[in-house]
Amino acid sequence: MSILIKPIITEKATADAELKNRYGFVVNPKANKIEIKKAVETTYGVSVEKVRTLNVRPDRKTRYTKTGIQTGKTNAYKKAIVQVAEGDTIDFYNNI
C-alpha cells in the first residue's frame, strides 16, 4: 500500500510551502496521520511537526445536450497538509 500518491503543486500550495513550510500531498484514503508522517520523513528526509488531513468530496456536473441530460462526477480523494520543521525544505523538482 503506497501512502503518498503525489504532491500537490498549485499556486496556493507553493505559496504555503515558501511562507509557512507546509506541503500538500494526495494520499491513500485509508492512511492515517501517523503513517503519513512516517512516509514523508522516510521519503524526503525531513522532520514533520504536524499533519492535517481532509477528504475532498467529488464535484458533480450536469450538462444539457441534444441527446439529453449528461451527468458526471470527479473522483474523491484524501489530501494531507504536512508542516515541516523550521529549516527543512522539500524540493519536488530536483528529486530524481
PDB file of C-alpha atoms in Angstrom:
ATOM      1  CA  MET A   1       0.000   0.000   0.000  1.00  0.00           C
ATOM      2  CA  SER A   2       1.595   3.238  -1.144  1.00  0.00           C
ATOM      3  CA  ILE A   3       0.834   6.043   1.315  1.00  0.00           C
ATOM      4  CA  LEU A   4       1.943   9.082  -0.722  1.00  0.00           C
ATOM      5  CA  ILE A   5       0.384   9.199  -4.186  1.00  0.00           C
ATOM      6  CA  LYS A   6       1.581  12.584  -5.500  1.00  0.00           C
ATOM      7  CA  PRO A   7       2.468  16.069  -4.266  1.00  0.00           C
ATOM      8  CA  ILE A   8       0.052  18.942  -4.789  1.00  0.00           C
ATOM      9  CA  ILE A   9       1.717  21.648  -6.872  1.00  0.00           C
ATOM     10  CA  THR A  10      -0.604  24.636  -7.232  1.00  0.00           C
ATOM     11  CA  GLU A  11      -0.125  28.355  -6.704  1.00  0.00           C
ATOM     12  CA  LYS A  12      -1.697  28.195  -3.258  1.00  0.00           C
ATOM     13  CA  ALA A  13       0.341  25.141  -2.194  1.00  0.00           C
ATOM     14  CA  THR A  14       3.588  26.662  -3.488  1.00  0.00           C
ATOM     15  CA  ALA A  15       2.973  29.918  -1.607  1.00  0.00           C
ATOM     16  CA  ASP A  16       2.164  27.926   1.534  1.00  0.00           C
ATOM     17  CA  ALA A  17       5.426  25.991   1.148  1.00  0.00           C
ATOM     18  CA  GLU A  18       7.519  29.138   0.716  1.00  0.00           C
ATOM     19  CA  LEU A  19       5.947  31.168   3.519  1.00  0.00           C
ATOM     20  CA  LYS A  20       4.863  28.618   6.147  1.00  0.00           C
ATOM     21  CA  ASN A  21       6.825  25.387   5.404  1.00  0.00           C
ATOM     22  CA  ARG A  22       3.606  23.467   4.629  1.00  0.00           C
ATOM     23  CA  TYR A  23       3.456  20.931   1.808  1.00  0.00           C
ATOM     24  CA  GLY A  24       0.420  19.235   0.314  1.00  0.00           C
ATOM     25  CA  PHE A  25       0.116  15.605  -0.795  1.00  0.00           C
ATOM     26  CA  VAL A  26      -2.590  13.412  -2.241  1.00  0.00           C
ATOM     27  CA  VAL A  27      -2.524  10.332  -0.014  1.00  0.00           C
ATOM     28  CA  ASN A  28      -4.163   6.930   0.233  1.00  0.00           C
ATOM     29  CA  PRO A  29      -7.716   7.322   1.616  1.00  0.00           C
ATOM     30  CA  LYS A  30      -7.102   4.622   4.240  1.00  0.00           C
ATOM     31  CA  ALA A  31      -3.847   6.145   5.556  1.00  0.00           C
ATOM     32  CA  ASN A  32      -3.836   7.823   8.968  1.00  0.00           C
ATOM     33  CA  LYS A  33      -1.752  10.766  10.215  1.00  0.00           C
ATOM     34  CA  ILE A  34       0.961   8.609  11.806  1.00  0.00           C
ATOM     35  CA  GLU A  35       1.507   6.619   8.588  1.00  0.00           C
ATOM     36  CA  ILE A  36       1.603   9.820   6.525  1.00  0.00           C
ATOM     37  CA  LYS A  37       4.170  11.368   8.895  1.00  0.00           C
ATOM     38  CA  LYS A  38       6.455   8.307   8.667  1.00  0.00           C
ATOM     39  CA  ALA A  39       6.141   8.155   4.862  1.00  0.00           C
ATOM     40  CA  VAL A  40       7.088  11.842   4.396  1.00  0.00           C
ATOM     41  CA  GLU A  41      10.006  11.589   6.824  1.00  0.00           C
ATOM     42  CA  THR A  42      11.470   8.497   5.132  1.00  0.00           C
ATOM     43  CA  THR A  43      10.850   9.669   1.555  1.00  0.00           C
ATOM     44  CA  TYR A  44      12.135  13.249   1.838  1.00  0.00           C
ATOM     45  CA  GLY A  45      14.426  13.071   4.899  1.00  0.00           C
ATOM     46  CA  VAL A  46      12.761  15.898   6.834  1.00  0.00           C
ATOM     47  CA  SER A  47      11.238  16.102  10.300  1.00  0.00           C
ATOM     48  CA  VAL A  48       7.465  16.593  10.350  1.00  0.00           C
ATOM     49  CA  GLU A  49       5.850  18.685  13.079  1.00  0.00           C
ATOM     50  CA  LYS A  50       2.163  18.415  12.217  1.00  0.00           C
ATOM     51  CA  VAL A  51      -0.103  16.589   9.747  1.00  0.00           C
ATOM     52  CA  ARG A  52      -3.565  17.790   8.772  1.00  0.00           C
ATOM     53  CA  THR A  53      -5.840  15.626   6.628  1.00  0.00           C
ATOM     54  CA  LEU A  54      -9.067  16.250   4.769  1.00  0.00           C
ATOM     55  CA  ASN A  55     -11.292  14.243   2.481  1.00  0.00           C
ATOM     56  CA  VAL A  56     -12.050  16.093  -0.755  1.00  0.00           C
ATOM     57  CA  ARG A  57     -15.540  15.385  -1.997  1.00  0.00           C
ATOM     58  CA  PRO A  58     -16.297  14.723  -5.673  1.00  0.00           C
ATOM     59  CA  ASP A  59     -17.603  17.577  -7.811  1.00  0.00           C
ATOM     60  CA  ARG A  60     -20.821  16.779  -9.664  1.00  0.00           C
ATOM     61  CA  LYS A  61     -21.655  18.312 -13.023  1.00  0.00           C
ATOM     62  CA  THR A  62     -24.783  18.257 -15.180  1.00  0.00           C
ATOM     63  CA  ARG A  63     -24.904  19.251 -18.848  1.00  0.00           C
ATOM     64  CA  TYR A  64     -27.953  19.677 -21.001  1.00  0.00           C
ATOM     65  CA  THR A  65     -27.254  18.461 -24.553  1.00  0.00           C
ATOM     66  CA  LYS A  66     -29.236  17.494 -27.648  1.00  0.00           C
ATOM     67  CA  THR A  67     -29.235  13.862 -26.590  1.00  0.00           C
ATOM     68  CA  GLY A  68     -30.440  14.597 -23.050  1.00  0.00           C
ATOM     69  CA  ILE A  69     -29.012  15.268 -19.645  1.00  0.00           C
ATOM     70  CA  GLN A  70     -25.400  14.152 -19.125  1.00  0.00           C
ATOM     71  CA  THR A  71     -24.273  13.780 -15.515  1.00  0.00           C
ATOM     72  CA  GLY A  72     -20.824  13.052 -14.177  1.00  0.00           C
ATOM     73  CA  LYS A  73     -18.522  13.498 -11.224  1.00  0.00           C
ATOM     74  CA  THR A  74     -14.847  13.728 -10.372  1.00  0.00           C
ATOM     75  CA  ASN A  75     -13.111  11.267  -8.062  1.00  0.00           C
ATOM     76  CA  ALA A  76     -12.964  11.774  -4.311  1.00  0.00           C
ATOM     77  CA  TYR A  77      -9.512  11.740  -2.691  1.00  0.00           C
ATOM     78  CA  LYS A  78      -7.739  12.399   0.588  1.00  0.00           C
ATOM     79  CA  LYS A  79      -5.390  15.348   0.983  1.00  0.00           C
ATOM     80  CA  ALA A  80      -2.698  15.822   3.626  1.00  0.00           C
ATOM     81  CA  ILE A  81      -1.109  19.134   4.584  1.00  0.00           C
ATOM     82  CA  VAL A  82       2.270  18.480   6.238  1.00  0.00           C
ATOM     83  CA  GLN A  83       4.004  21.069   8.452  1.00  0.00           C
ATOM     84  CA  VAL A  84       7.790  20.627   8.232  1.00  0.00           C
ATOM     85  CA  ALA A  85      10.262  21.750  10.913  1.00  0.00           C
ATOM     86  CA  GLU A  86      11.924  25.149  10.639  1.00  0.00           C
ATOM     87  CA  GLY A  87      14.910  24.996   8.275  1.00  0.00           C
ATOM     88  CA  ASP A  88      13.806  21.820   6.444  1.00  0.00           C
ATOM     89  CA  THR A  89      12.523  22.042   2.883  1.00  0.00           C
ATOM     90  CA  ILE A  90      11.172  19.600   0.318  1.00  0.00           C
ATOM     91  CA  ASP A  91      12.225  20.145  -3.299  1.00  0.00           C
ATOM     92  CA  PHE A  92       9.746  18.427  -5.616  1.00  0.00           C
ATOM     93  CA  TYR A  93      11.595  19.410  -8.780  1.00  0.00           C
ATOM     94  CA  ASN A  94      15.139  18.070  -8.162  1.00  0.00           C
ATOM     95  CA  ASN A  95      14.093  14.796  -6.526  1.00  0.00           C
ATOM     96  CA  ILE A  96      15.192  12.103  -9.009  1.00  0.00           C
TER      97      ILE A  96
END
